[in-house]
Amino acid sequence: MATKTVASYAGKPISECTDLELFNALLRLTVDAAAEKGYNQGKKRLYYISAEFLIGKLLSNNLINLGLYEQVRAELAESGRDIADMEEFENEPSLGNGGLGRLAACFLDSCATLGLPASGVGLAYHCGLFKQSFDNNKQYESPDYWLRWGQESWMRRTPKHYTVNFGDLSVTSTMYQLDVTGYHSKCDTLNLFDVDTVDERIIRNRINFDKTQVAKNLTLFLYPDDSDEAGRILRVYQEYFMVSNAAQLMLDECVERGSNLHDLADYAAVQINDTHPTMVIPELIRLLGERGIAFDEAIQIVRDTCAYTNHTILAEALECWPLDYLQKVVPQLVPIIKQLADYVAEKYDEPFVQIIDKWNNVHMANIDIHFSHSVNGVAALHTKILEDSELAPFYKIYPQKFNNKTNGITFRRWMVECNPGLNKLVSSKIGEGWKTKAEELEGLLPLKEDDDFLSQLVSVKASNKRAFAKWLQKHQGDAVDPDSIFDVQSKRLHEYKRQQLNLLWIIREYLRISQLDDEDELPKHKVTVIFGAKAAPAYTIAKDIIHAIICLSKVIAADPIASKYLQVVMIENYNVTAAERLIPAADISEQISLASKEASGTSNMKFMLNGAVTLGTMDGANVEIADLVGKENIYTFGESSDEVIARYKRGDYDPKAYYKKDKELAAAVDFLTSDAMLEQGDKVNLTRLQNELLNKDWFMTFPDFEDYCKTKSQVLKDYEDRKAWARKTLVNISKAGFFSSDRTIEQYDKDIWHLS
C-alpha cells in the first residue's frame, strides 16, 4: 500500500494543481504502489505475443486493483476535485483495435490476479489504429496522437535494446514496460518495443505516409493500410520486429532464470495470439541454432514451448505471405521456413496442410499448427467448426493438439470499474467474492422474485442510461432520450458482423412508422439504435455501411413523426472509453453475426454481465450464453451454422431471389438510394452498398432478415413488461460468471502453459 498522499506526489495542495499536474501525480503514486506490490515470479513464465493490446485507460483500473481507489477519490473530493475529471483527462492508449486486443488485455489482468508470471509482448504504436471522425456523413481517419505532450505515460522506457536485422537494414529496438496490476494481487508486465528512428513527421494527408521508409514508419500505426504491396510488406516488417524482440527477450530471461535452452519449455510458454506472431517459430529455431542447438532438436524445443490461438475462420484473417516478401524482409528466416515446409511435405501429401503452396505463398497458420503443441479455438462452436470442417485435415493429423478455451472478460474493468452502481448493488446482496470467484454471481438467482431488488436493478440501468446520454451529448453533441430503449450494436465494422442487417431493420421500421394511419399501431416505446464501430481504412463496403447508417440517422431525425419513435446514433471514434459508458446503459445487445463466422465475441459477454439481453444468432459464444441463461432469457434467430456452411458448400445462394420474394426487404434495400437518402449522402457510396447486397451479400443478410425482424418485434414487445424484463437481466448477470477471463486463464494454464 502506498504510504504517500496524492498531495505529497503533487508537491503542492491539490486545489492548486492543474489537471496535468494532478494527473501526473496520480500516475506516479499508482506506479509506485504497483512496484510496492511486487511482481509475479516463477521458474516458468508466459510470453503472450500479440499485435494488439487494447488496454484502455489505466488510472481507475489500476487504483481499483491496487485497493487505492476510495482512498484517492476521498482525498481528491476533500480538495474539491473529482476523480471523474481525471478519468476524462487521461488519454486512452491506442495500442489495439477490437476484440483481439481487448482479449489480450483482459488475459493479462487475469494472469496478474491469479499470480501467474506473465509478460505481454507487442509494439509501442505511436498513432495506434487511427482516430475516427465523421465528415459529410463519412468516416475519415487521422493519427491518434495518444502520447500527449506533458502528460506522463504508463509506458516507462527501459535500458533493454535488441538488434533486429532485416534484409535491407538493421534497427535497434527499445523496450518500454507497463505494469499490469492484479486485483489485490501482484503485478505482471506488458513489454512494448519501439525504435527511436520512427518519425511522426512523415505522416501526410490524414494517415498516409511513405511506407518504404521502414526505419521511420515501423511502429507508426497498427495495421497500416495493406491495400498495396508496400503496405503488405510493411506488415511483414512489423511482425518480424515484434517476434524477433520477443524471442530475444525470452531467451535472455530464461537463461537468467537458469535455462540451458535445451530445457526452454520448462522456463517459457509462448502463446501466439492469432497469426501475426507466427514468425516467432522460425525465429526461435534460428536463434537456438546460433546458440549451438541442432535443427531437429530446435524444432522439438520450439514445438514444446509454443501454443497457437486461432481467432477466426475467415480466410482473410489466416495470414498468407508471398515467399518473395519474406525473402526481401527476413531472408535469414527463408531457409528455415523452407526446411519446415519440406519436413511437412515429406510426411503429408494433403495440399491443404502444406506450409508453402504451389503459388509460393507461405501459410502462417499452417506453421503454427504443425510446430506448436496446442491449437485452441475460442468458443465451443468455433472449435467444433475448426475440427469438423475449416481445419479438418489438420485435426485428422493432430487430434491431440486441438482444444477449446472459450474467451472471457475481466469483471474488474467490465463491472467494478465501468458500472459502479451495479457493482455496489450486487455486492450488497452477495458480498465481494464474485470479483475473483465469478461463479458466485449465481447467488443472485434467488432474487428473481424479489420485487425490491428488481426495482433497484431497473434504477441502476436508468441511471446508467442518463449518464451515457450526458456523455454522448458532451462527446459529439447528440441528444438521446434516456427513457427510450437502448438497442446497441458496438463492434468492429465488418460485413460478417452484419451491421447492414440492423440497418435494413431500421429502414423497415422507419417505413412502417411513416405509413401508419392508426395511432394504436405506433410503437409503445421509442427505440434508440446505437452503433459503435470503426471500419478499416481500405475496407470500402464497411465504410459505405457507416455512411448509410449516418445518412439514415439524419433522415429519421428530420421526420417529425418517426423521430418520436426511432433514433439512430453512430458513436464517433468508438474505443474502450466509449464502451465503458455505453455497455452499462444498453438494454438490448445485438450479436447478429452470420452463424459460423464469429469465433467467439466478447462484447456479448460484457453486455450480458451489465444486464443487457442478447438478440443474436447461434454463433460464437452466443451458443454458450443461450445454454447458460435458457431460451426464455435470450432471443435467437436465423439459420444455424450447419445450414450456413451447407449453403456455402452448395454455392447456390441468390440474394435477388429473397429480394423478389420479400416486399419489406425489397423496400428497405430500395430505400438505400431513395431521394431522402441521396439528399443526405453520396450516390456512389449508397449505390455501391445496394449493389453489394443485391448481387453478392456474401454474409447472407437476406435469408435471416424476416426472422430477425420478427424476433426483434418480440424483444420490443417483451420490454414493455418491465418486471419480467428485469428478471431476464438478472438471470443474464447471474449466469455471466462462466465468462470471466479468470476461468479462461485457469484453463489455459492447466491444459497448456503449466505455470503454476
C-alpha positions as a printed Julia matrix, in Angstrom:
756×3 Matrix{Float64}:
   0.0     0.0     0.0
   1.38    3.4    -0.94
   2.08    5.48    2.14
   2.21    8.88    0.45
  -0.77   11.04   -0.31
  -1.7    12.44   -3.71
  -0.75   15.9    -2.41
   2.73   14.72   -1.49
   3.25   13.42   -5.02
   1.98   16.7    -6.43
   4.27   18.71   -4.18
   1.56   21.3    -3.59
  -2.06   21.45   -2.39
  -4.4    19.51   -4.68
  -6.69   22.52   -5.02
  -3.81   24.46   -6.61
  -2.9    21.73   -9.15
  -3.66   21.98  -12.82
  -5.27   18.89  -14.34
  -1.91   17.98  -15.86
  -0.07   18.29  -12.56
  -2.71   16.3   -10.72
  -2.83   13.52  -13.31
   0.96   13.17  -13.32
   0.95   12.97   -9.52
  -1.73   10.25   -9.6
   0.22    8.3   -12.18
   3.43    8.41  -10.12
   1.56    7.36   -6.97
   0.0     4.43   -8.81
   3.25    3.27  -10.38
   5.0     3.33   -7.01
   2.13    1.42   -5.39
   2.37   -1.25   -8.11
   6.13   -1.58   -7.55
   5.48   -1.94   -3.83
   3.03   -4.77   -4.53
   5.78   -6.57   -6.44
   5.73   -8.81   -9.49
   4.74  -12.43  -10.04
   7.85  -14.6   -10.21
   8.47  -18.23  -11.04
  10.72  -20.62  -12.88
   8.4   -20.69  -15.9
   6.95  -17.55  -17.48
   4.28  -16.94  -20.09
   5.14  -14.74  -23.09
   1.84  -13.7   -24.63
   2.71  -12.27  -28.04
   0.04  -10.15  -29.71
  -0.09   -7.42  -32.34
  -2.72   -5.69  -30.19
  -3.24   -4.86  -26.53
  -6.35   -2.7   -26.22
  -5.68   -1.82  -22.6
  -7.98    1.2   -22.25
  -7.42    3.98  -19.76
  -5.49    2.71  -16.75
  -5.85    5.16  -13.86
  -9.09    3.93  -12.29
  -8.47    0.32  -13.25
  -5.07    0.34  -11.53
  -6.34    2.2    -8.46
  -9.16   -0.36   -8.07
  -6.79   -3.32   -8.49
  -4.32   -1.82   -6.01
  -7.07   -1.14   -3.46
  -6.48    2.62   -3.58
  -9.5     3.93   -5.45
 -11.64    5.0    -2.5
  -8.67    6.48   -0.65
  -7.67    8.58   -3.66
 -11.26    9.56   -4.51
 -11.82   10.78   -0.97
  -8.58   12.79   -0.88
  -9.44   14.49   -4.16
 -13.0    15.18   -3.04
 -11.78   16.85    0.19
  -9.93   19.35   -2.01
 -12.9    19.93   -4.28
 -11.61   17.77   -7.13
 -13.46   14.92   -8.83
 -11.64   11.74   -9.83
 -14.05   11.53  -12.79
 -12.35   14.63  -14.21
  -9.01   12.84  -14.06
 -10.52    9.81  -15.78
 -11.72   12.1   -18.54
  -8.38   13.92  -18.74
  -6.39   10.71  -19.26
  -5.69    9.72  -22.85
  -6.61    6.2   -23.95
  -3.55    4.25  -25.17
  -4.04    3.5   -28.85
  -2.47    0.06  -28.88
  -5.28   -2.1   -30.23
  -8.31   -2.28  -32.49
 -11.08   -4.58  -31.3
 -11.84   -7.88  -29.63
  -8.43   -9.46  -30.24
  -6.61   -6.65  -28.45
  -9.15   -6.27  -25.66
  -9.0   -10.01  -25.01
  -5.21   -9.8   -24.67
  -5.63   -7.01  -22.12
  -8.2    -8.99  -20.12
  -5.97  -12.05  -20.17
  -3.01  -10.15  -18.75
  -5.24   -8.76  -15.98
  -6.31  -12.29  -15.07
  -2.76  -13.66  -15.19
  -1.65  -11.0   -12.72
  -4.68  -11.55  -10.48
  -4.15  -15.31  -10.42
  -0.47  -14.92   -9.55
   0.82  -16.33  -12.83
   4.19  -14.98  -14.06
   3.35  -13.48  -17.45
   4.58  -10.87  -19.91
   2.63   -9.46  -22.79
   4.83   -8.67  -25.77
   3.85   -6.3   -28.57
   4.64   -2.99  -30.24
   4.53    0.59  -28.95
   2.47    2.17  -31.72
   2.84    5.94  -31.9
  -0.54    6.6   -33.54
  -2.35    3.33  -32.97
  -5.07    2.3   -35.4
  -6.47    5.75  -36.23
  -8.76    8.37  -34.8
 -12.17    8.19  -36.46
 -14.14   11.3   -37.35
 -17.29   11.86  -39.38
 -17.49   14.49  -42.1
 -20.18   14.64  -44.79
 -21.63   11.54  -43.11
 -18.49    9.55  -43.94
 -15.67    8.06  -41.89
 -12.31    9.79  -42.06
  -9.11    8.69  -40.4
  -6.43   10.77  -38.71
  -3.44    9.87  -36.5
  -4.32    9.13  -32.89
  -1.57   11.04  -31.08
  -2.33    9.46  -27.73
   1.03   10.28  -26.12
   0.09   13.83  -25.16
   2.91   16.3   -24.59
   3.49   16.92  -20.88
   1.31   14.04  -19.7
   3.39   11.35  -18.11
   2.92    7.89  -19.56
   2.28    4.49  -18.05
   4.95    3.28  -20.5
   8.4     3.61  -18.99
  11.49    3.39  -21.15
  13.84    0.58  -20.13
  17.56    0.16  -20.87
  16.8    -3.03  -22.81
  17.69   -2.89  -26.52
  17.95   -5.51  -29.24
  19.3    -5.52  -32.77
  16.77   -6.64  -35.35
  18.15   -7.4   -38.81
  16.04   -7.13  -41.94
  17.12   -7.89  -45.47
  17.93   -4.27  -46.28
  18.54   -2.62  -42.89
  19.12   -3.16  -39.2
  17.34   -1.36  -36.38
  17.94   -1.11  -32.66
  14.85   -1.54  -30.52
  13.98   -0.04  -27.18
  11.7    -1.86  -24.78
   9.01    0.06  -22.93
   7.22   -1.51  -20.0
   3.81   -1.05  -18.39
   2.65   -2.56  -15.13
  -0.31   -4.93  -15.34
  -1.86   -4.73  -11.9
  -3.55   -7.77  -10.44
  -6.72   -7.37   -8.39
  -5.48   -7.31   -4.77
  -2.51   -9.29   -6.07
   0.95   -8.77   -7.52
   1.69   -7.37  -10.96
   2.81   -8.64  -14.33
   4.21   -6.6   -17.22
   3.38   -5.56  -20.76
   6.55   -5.15  -22.83
   6.23   -2.99  -25.92
   9.01   -2.44  -28.44
   9.79    0.68  -30.45
  12.62    2.21  -32.47
  13.92    5.69  -31.81
  14.15    6.44  -35.53
  10.38    6.48  -36.02
   9.39    9.94  -37.25
   5.76   11.08  -36.98
   6.54   14.0   -39.29
   6.42   11.71  -42.34
   2.63   11.42  -41.95
   0.89   13.35  -44.7
  -2.79   13.78  -45.59
  -4.55   12.1   -42.7
  -2.86    8.71  -42.13
  -0.89    8.43  -45.35
   2.87    8.14  -45.25
   5.76    6.73  -47.26
   5.52    3.02  -46.49
   9.01    2.33  -47.83
  10.8     4.4   -45.15
  10.82    1.49  -42.73
  13.19    2.98  -40.16
  10.85    5.98  -39.87
   7.47    4.18  -40.02
   8.0     0.8   -38.37
   5.81    1.43  -35.32
   3.8     4.42  -36.53
   0.45    2.65  -36.98
  -1.26   -0.58  -36.01
  -2.26   -2.41  -39.2
  -1.02    0.05  -41.82
  -3.14    0.08  -44.97
  -2.38   -3.16  -46.81
  -4.3    -2.37  -49.99
  -0.99   -2.06  -51.87
   2.19   -4.11  -51.92
   4.2    -1.59  -49.91
   1.62   -1.79  -47.12
   1.62   -5.58  -47.12
   5.41   -5.7   -46.98
   5.39   -3.21  -44.1
   3.14   -5.63  -42.19
   5.86   -8.27  -42.55
   8.48   -5.83  -41.22
   6.26   -5.06  -38.23
   5.53   -8.68  -37.43
   9.16   -9.74  -37.6
  10.23   -6.77  -35.47
   7.7    -7.86  -32.85
   8.69  -11.53  -32.74
  12.45  -11.02  -33.0
  12.34   -8.79  -29.94
  10.03  -11.23  -28.16
  12.3   -14.19  -28.92
  15.49  -12.39  -27.86
  13.87  -11.13  -24.66
  12.52  -14.56  -23.79
  15.8   -16.41  -24.37
  17.76  -13.86  -22.33
  15.31  -14.0   -19.43
  15.15  -17.8   -19.46
  18.93  -18.07  -19.36
  18.94  -15.61  -16.44
  16.5   -17.9   -14.63
  18.74  -20.92  -15.19
  17.74  -22.43  -18.54
  20.35  -24.09  -20.72
  17.94  -23.62  -23.68
  17.68  -27.37  -24.24
  15.11  -27.2   -21.44
  13.47  -23.98  -22.71
   9.95  -25.4   -22.42
  10.5   -25.73  -18.66
  11.13  -21.99  -18.44
   8.83  -20.45  -21.04
   5.39  -20.79  -22.53
   4.72  -18.81  -25.71
   1.13  -18.09  -26.7
   0.79  -17.0   -30.33
  -2.3   -14.76  -30.38
  -3.65  -15.17  -33.93
  -1.24  -15.46  -36.86
   0.53  -12.08  -36.55
   3.29  -13.52  -34.27
   3.79  -16.7   -36.31
   7.38  -15.86  -37.3
   8.41  -16.38  -33.68
   8.58  -20.09  -34.55
  11.28  -19.91  -37.27
  12.97  -17.05  -35.39
  13.34  -19.15  -32.24
  14.66  -22.06  -34.32
  17.19  -19.68  -35.9
  18.33  -18.22  -32.58
  18.63  -21.64  -30.97
  20.73  -22.72  -33.94
  23.02  -19.74  -33.42
  23.49  -20.93  -29.84
  24.6   -24.38  -30.94
  21.39  -26.4   -30.91
  20.83  -28.76  -33.85
  17.9   -28.11  -36.18
  15.8   -31.16  -35.3
  16.19  -30.57  -31.58
  15.39  -26.87  -32.05
  12.13  -27.83  -33.77
  11.12  -30.01  -30.85
  12.08  -27.36  -28.28
  10.04  -24.74  -30.09
   7.08  -27.06  -30.52
   7.1   -27.86  -26.81
   7.26  -24.14  -25.98
   4.76  -22.58  -28.4
   0.97  -22.73  -28.5
  -1.38  -21.12  -31.03
  -4.79  -19.49  -30.6
  -6.96  -19.39  -33.7
  -9.38  -16.46  -33.56
 -11.21  -16.8   -36.84
 -12.37  -19.0   -39.64
 -12.33  -16.13  -42.13
  -9.74  -16.81  -44.8
  -8.67  -13.16  -44.87
  -7.5   -13.38  -41.26
  -5.42  -16.52  -41.76
  -2.35  -14.69  -42.97
  -0.56  -15.8   -46.1
   2.6   -14.04  -47.31
   4.31  -14.44  -50.69
   7.7   -16.06  -50.24
   9.18  -13.12  -52.16
   8.06  -10.76  -49.38
   9.81  -12.87  -46.77
  12.92  -13.1   -48.94
  13.04   -9.31  -49.07
  12.29   -8.62  -45.4
  13.64  -11.64  -43.49
  15.99  -13.59  -45.78
  17.53  -15.25  -42.71
  14.2   -17.0   -42.0
  13.51  -18.24  -45.53
  15.88  -21.26  -45.4
  14.31  -22.3   -42.1
  10.76  -21.89  -43.43
  11.7   -23.94  -46.49
  13.13  -26.67  -44.27
   9.95  -26.69  -42.2
   7.92  -26.85  -45.41
  10.0   -29.79  -46.65
   9.57  -31.51  -43.3
   5.79  -31.29  -43.69
   5.74  -32.21  -47.39
   7.74  -35.39  -46.73
   5.15  -36.58  -44.23
   1.86  -35.41  -45.74
   0.53  -35.28  -49.31
  -2.56  -33.2   -48.5
  -2.16  -29.79  -50.24
  -4.26  -28.03  -47.57
  -1.7   -28.64  -44.82
   1.38  -27.52  -46.73
   3.32  -24.51  -45.48
   4.29  -23.27  -48.94
   1.63  -23.7   -51.61
   2.1   -24.11  -55.37
   1.95  -20.32  -55.83
   4.86  -19.87  -53.4
   2.68  -18.39  -50.66
   3.62  -19.11  -47.05
   0.62  -20.02  -44.87
   1.29  -18.72  -41.39
  -1.46  -20.64  -39.59
  -0.08  -23.86  -41.06
   3.31  -23.14  -39.48
   1.56  -22.55  -36.15
  -0.41  -25.77  -36.28
   2.47  -28.01  -37.32
   5.09  -26.56  -34.99
   3.21  -25.8   -31.77
   1.93  -28.27  -29.21
  -1.54  -26.77  -28.79
  -4.14  -25.27  -31.14
  -7.18  -23.77  -29.47
 -10.4   -22.2   -30.63
 -12.13  -19.55  -28.55
 -15.72  -20.8   -28.22
 -17.24  -24.28  -28.24
 -18.93  -23.8   -31.63
 -15.84  -22.21  -33.17
 -13.6   -25.07  -32.08
 -16.08  -27.64  -33.39
 -16.18  -25.89  -36.8
 -12.37  -25.84  -36.92
 -12.21  -29.55  -36.14
 -15.09  -30.67  -38.35
 -14.6   -28.52  -41.44
 -12.29  -25.5   -41.63
  -9.17  -27.21  -40.25
 -10.37  -30.82  -40.55
  -7.24  -32.08  -42.37
  -5.11  -30.79  -39.51
  -7.44  -32.23  -36.89
  -7.1   -35.61  -38.57
  -3.32  -35.38  -38.18
  -3.18  -33.78  -34.71
  -6.39  -34.52  -32.78
  -4.48  -34.3   -29.5
  -3.43  -30.71  -30.18
  -6.9   -29.26  -30.64
  -8.76  -27.87  -27.65
 -11.27  -25.17  -26.78
 -10.75  -22.19  -24.5
 -13.9   -20.08  -24.53
 -12.95  -16.42  -24.25
 -13.59  -14.33  -21.17
 -13.52  -10.78  -19.86
 -12.14   -9.27  -16.68
 -15.03   -8.39  -14.39
 -12.88   -5.84  -12.56
 -12.96   -3.49  -15.55
 -16.26   -4.55  -17.08
 -18.39   -4.12  -13.98
 -16.4    -2.99  -10.94
 -14.91    0.0   -12.76
 -17.37    0.83  -15.51
 -20.64    0.11  -13.66
 -20.16    1.21  -10.03
 -23.91    1.29   -9.37
 -24.39   -2.34  -10.35
 -21.17   -3.32   -8.58
 -22.46   -1.79   -5.35
 -25.92   -3.37   -5.7
 -24.59   -6.85   -6.47
 -22.02   -6.71   -3.67
 -24.65   -5.58   -1.17
 -26.54   -8.83   -1.81
 -23.85  -11.48   -2.27
 -20.66   -9.88   -0.93
 -17.4    -9.09   -2.73
 -16.24  -12.63   -3.5
 -17.63  -12.66   -7.05
 -14.89  -10.25   -8.16
 -12.38  -13.1    -8.09
 -14.76  -16.07   -7.97
 -17.2   -15.04  -10.66
 -19.36  -18.13  -10.28
 -20.64  -16.58   -7.03
 -22.82  -14.3    -9.17
 -25.25  -17.21   -9.25
 -26.09  -16.2    -5.7
 -28.3   -13.52   -7.27
 -30.69  -16.08   -8.78
 -32.9   -16.43   -5.68
 -33.68  -12.7    -6.04
 -35.65  -13.25   -9.25
 -38.9   -12.83   -7.38
 -37.67  -10.03   -5.1
 -39.6    -7.0    -6.39
 -37.49   -4.56   -4.4
 -34.24   -5.89   -5.85
 -35.65   -5.92   -9.37
 -36.69   -2.29   -8.92
 -33.17   -1.43   -7.8
 -31.8    -3.2   -10.88
 -34.07   -1.12  -13.11
 -33.0     2.02  -11.27
 -29.3     1.29  -11.82
 -29.9     0.78  -15.53
 -31.87    4.04  -15.75
 -29.05    5.9   -14.01
 -26.5     4.43  -16.43
 -28.63    5.47  -19.39
 -28.8     9.03  -18.12
 -25.04    9.06  -17.61
 -24.45    7.76  -21.13
 -26.82   10.34  -22.61
 -24.91   13.1   -20.79
 -21.55   11.73  -22.02
 -22.77   11.39  -25.62
 -24.03   14.97  -25.63
 -20.62   16.16  -24.44
 -18.69   13.77  -26.71
 -20.34   14.59  -30.02
 -23.37   16.79  -29.42
 -26.0    14.1   -29.99
 -29.01   14.19  -27.66
 -30.7    10.88  -26.9
 -33.73   10.09  -24.75
 -32.57    8.03  -21.75
 -36.13    6.74  -21.32
 -36.02    5.12  -24.76
 -34.92    1.53  -25.37
 -31.16    1.45  -25.99
 -30.65   -1.11  -28.76
 -26.87   -1.42  -29.14
 -24.52   -2.93  -31.71
 -20.93   -2.0   -30.93
 -18.05   -3.88  -32.5
 -15.65   -3.64  -35.41
 -17.43   -2.8   -38.68
 -17.29   -5.92  -40.82
 -19.86   -7.43  -43.15
 -19.84  -10.74  -41.26
 -20.89   -8.91  -38.08
 -23.84   -7.66  -40.17
 -24.42   -4.08  -39.13
 -26.15   -3.98  -42.52
 -28.86   -6.33  -41.2
 -29.6    -3.93  -38.37
 -29.56   -1.07  -40.89
 -32.21   -2.78  -43.02
 -34.41   -3.34  -39.95
 -34.19    0.36  -39.07
 -35.25    1.29  -42.6
 -38.12   -1.2   -42.42
 -39.24    0.23  -39.08
 -38.95    3.8   -40.36
 -41.04    2.99  -43.42
 -43.6     1.17  -41.28
 -44.0     4.12  -38.9
 -44.19    6.58  -41.79
 -47.01    4.63  -43.41
 -49.18    4.1   -40.31
 -52.6     5.74  -40.12
 -53.77    4.1   -36.91
 -52.13    5.62  -33.81
 -52.78    2.39  -31.92
 -50.25    0.65  -34.15
 -47.47    3.11  -33.38
 -44.62    1.79  -31.2
 -45.26    1.76  -27.46
 -41.7     2.82  -26.71
 -39.1     4.87  -28.55
 -36.09    2.85  -29.73
 -32.64    4.4   -29.91
 -30.37    2.25  -32.07
 -26.74    2.92  -31.16
 -23.78    1.81  -33.24
 -20.12    1.97  -32.3
 -17.67    0.83  -34.96
 -14.58    1.65  -36.96
 -14.05    0.39  -40.5
 -10.58   -0.46  -41.75
  -9.38    2.42  -43.97
  -9.24    0.27  -47.11
 -12.5    -1.65  -46.42
 -14.75    0.17  -48.87
 -18.05   -1.6   -48.2
 -17.63   -1.29  -44.43
 -17.2     2.45  -44.85
 -20.26    2.51  -47.11
 -22.29    0.87  -44.33
 -21.18    3.57  -41.89
 -22.14    6.21  -44.45
 -25.6     4.68  -44.89
 -26.17    4.46  -41.11
 -25.29    8.12  -40.59
 -27.38    9.24  -43.58
 -30.34    7.28  -42.27
 -29.93    8.84  -38.83
 -30.3    12.28  -40.46
 -33.35   11.21  -42.49
 -35.13    9.91  -39.38
 -34.16   12.92  -37.26
 -35.74   15.22  -39.85
 -39.04   13.32  -39.83
 -41.4    14.91  -37.23
 -43.38   11.7   -36.71
 -40.8     8.93  -36.96
 -38.27   10.78  -34.8
 -40.68   10.46  -31.87
 -40.36    6.68  -32.01
 -36.99    5.96  -33.6
 -33.47    7.37  -33.42
 -30.13    6.23  -34.81
 -26.76    7.22  -33.36
 -23.25    6.36  -34.54
 -20.62    6.94  -31.83
 -17.61    8.76  -33.2
 -14.2     7.15  -32.54
 -15.57    4.18  -30.61
 -12.98    2.84  -28.16
 -12.7     1.3   -24.67
 -13.6     4.61  -23.04
 -16.82    4.83  -25.04
 -17.56    1.16  -24.41
 -17.26    1.65  -20.65
 -20.04    4.22  -20.85
 -22.23    2.52  -23.42
 -22.26   -1.1   -22.23
 -23.74   -0.45  -18.75
 -26.51    1.59  -20.43
 -27.58   -0.97  -23.03
 -30.95   -2.7   -22.89
 -30.53   -4.91  -25.97
 -27.23   -6.45  -27.06
 -27.12   -7.01  -30.82
 -24.94  -10.06  -31.61
 -26.14  -10.78  -35.13
 -23.13  -12.14  -36.99
 -23.73  -14.79  -39.63
 -23.77  -18.15  -37.85
 -20.38  -19.9   -38.14
 -18.44  -16.65  -38.77
 -17.88  -15.12  -35.31
 -15.25  -17.13  -33.48
 -16.45  -16.03  -30.05
 -17.16  -12.38  -29.47
 -16.53  -10.74  -26.11
 -18.86   -7.75  -26.3
 -21.7   -10.27  -25.88
 -20.18  -11.2   -22.5
 -19.72   -7.57  -21.41
 -23.31   -6.66  -22.25
 -24.61   -9.79  -20.51
 -22.64   -9.01  -17.33
 -24.07   -5.49  -17.29
 -27.68   -6.56  -17.62
 -28.44   -6.31  -21.35
 -30.43   -9.07  -23.02
 -28.94  -10.66  -26.12
 -30.6   -10.61  -29.52
 -28.4   -12.81  -31.65
 -27.7   -15.69  -33.94
 -26.49  -19.01  -32.61
 -22.9   -18.07  -33.34
 -19.68  -17.91  -31.34
 -20.15  -17.62  -27.59
 -23.85  -16.78  -28.1
 -24.37  -20.54  -28.12
 -22.89  -20.87  -24.65
 -24.8   -17.82  -23.39
 -28.03  -19.45  -24.58
 -27.15  -22.7   -22.82
 -26.48  -20.85  -19.58
 -29.43  -18.44  -19.41
 -32.11  -20.59  -21.03
 -34.2   -19.81  -24.1
 -36.55  -17.53  -22.16
 -33.7   -15.11  -21.34
 -32.14  -14.69  -24.79
 -33.6   -14.02  -28.24
 -32.13  -16.07  -31.06
 -32.93  -16.12  -34.76
 -31.53  -17.06  -38.13
 -30.1   -20.04  -39.92
 -27.86  -22.4   -37.98
 -24.14  -22.7   -38.57
 -24.72  -26.09  -40.22
 -27.24  -24.56  -42.62
 -24.91  -21.68  -43.45
 -21.91  -23.95  -44.03
 -24.02  -26.21  -46.24
 -25.27  -23.21  -48.21
 -21.7   -22.03  -48.84
 -20.73  -25.54  -49.9
 -23.61  -25.73  -52.37
 -22.81  -22.28  -53.73
 -26.46  -21.7   -54.62
 -27.23  -18.52  -52.68
 -29.03  -15.91  -54.78
 -29.8   -12.69  -52.86
 -32.11  -11.44  -55.6
 -34.46  -14.37  -55.03
 -35.02  -13.16  -51.45
 -35.32   -9.57  -52.64
 -38.07  -10.51  -55.1
 -39.93  -12.65  -52.58
 -39.98  -10.27  -49.56
 -41.65   -6.91  -50.21
 -40.48   -5.38  -46.94
 -36.9    -6.42  -47.63
 -37.11   -5.04  -51.17
 -38.47   -1.74  -49.9
 -35.65   -1.44  -47.36
 -32.97   -2.2   -49.96
 -34.54    0.21  -52.45
 -34.61    2.94  -49.81
 -30.81    3.0   -49.72
 -30.87    5.02  -52.94
 -34.13    6.87  -52.31
 -34.35   10.62  -52.74
 -34.35   11.04  -48.95
 -31.07    9.14  -48.58
 -29.44   10.75  -51.61
 -30.28   14.16  -50.2
 -28.11   13.27  -47.18
 -25.49   11.1   -48.8
 -23.23   10.19  -51.66
 -24.83    8.35  -54.57
 -21.64    6.39  -55.3
 -21.38    5.02  -51.76
 -25.07    4.24  -51.34
 -25.42    2.63  -54.77
 -22.31    0.52  -54.22
 -23.69   -0.81  -50.93
 -27.06   -1.54  -52.53
 -25.39   -3.4   -55.41
 -23.23   -5.36  -52.99
 -26.32   -6.58  -51.16
 -28.3    -7.36  -54.29
 -25.56   -9.08  -56.24
 -23.35  -10.66  -53.62
 -24.43  -10.39  -49.96
 -21.58  -12.75  -49.09
 -22.57  -12.88  -45.43
 -26.2   -13.72  -46.18
 -28.1   -10.82  -44.7
 -31.26  -11.52  -46.7
 -32.03  -15.12  -45.58
 -32.09  -14.01  -41.92
 -33.96  -10.73  -42.46
 -37.53  -11.95  -41.91
 -36.69  -13.94  -38.78
 -34.61  -11.06  -37.41
 -37.46   -8.62  -37.84
 -39.96  -10.99  -36.26
 -37.69  -11.73  -33.29
 -36.84   -8.08  -32.75
 -40.52   -7.22  -32.66
 -40.93   -9.77  -29.87
 -37.99   -8.26  -27.97
 -39.52   -4.8   -28.09
 -42.92   -6.14  -27.05
 -41.45   -8.06  -24.11
 -39.55   -4.98  -22.92
 -42.87   -3.36  -22.0
 -43.28   -5.78  -19.07
 -40.6    -4.08  -17.01
 -40.61   -6.6   -14.16
 -40.32   -9.59  -16.49
 -37.54   -7.81  -18.39
 -35.71   -7.11  -15.13
 -35.84  -10.83  -14.36
 -34.21  -11.55  -17.72
 -31.43   -9.08  -16.95
 -30.94  -10.62  -13.51
 -30.58  -14.11  -14.96
 -28.05  -12.83  -17.5
 -25.96  -11.15  -14.82
 -26.09  -14.16  -12.52
 -25.04  -16.56  -15.29
 -22.22  -14.37  -16.62
 -19.66  -15.87  -14.23
 -18.61  -18.53  -16.72
 -17.3   -15.78  -18.99
 -14.73  -14.46  -16.54
 -11.27  -14.31  -18.09
 -10.02  -15.76  -14.79
 -11.76  -19.02  -15.72
 -10.31  -18.9   -19.23
  -6.78  -18.29  -17.96
  -7.03  -21.04  -15.38
  -7.91  -23.43  -18.23
  -5.03  -22.19  -20.39
  -2.65  -22.71  -17.51
  -3.97  -26.14  -16.55
  -4.08  -27.52  -20.08
  -1.37  -25.64  -22.0
   1.07  -23.45  -20.05
   1.61  -25.28  -16.72
   2.94  -22.19  -14.96
   1.5   -22.99  -11.55
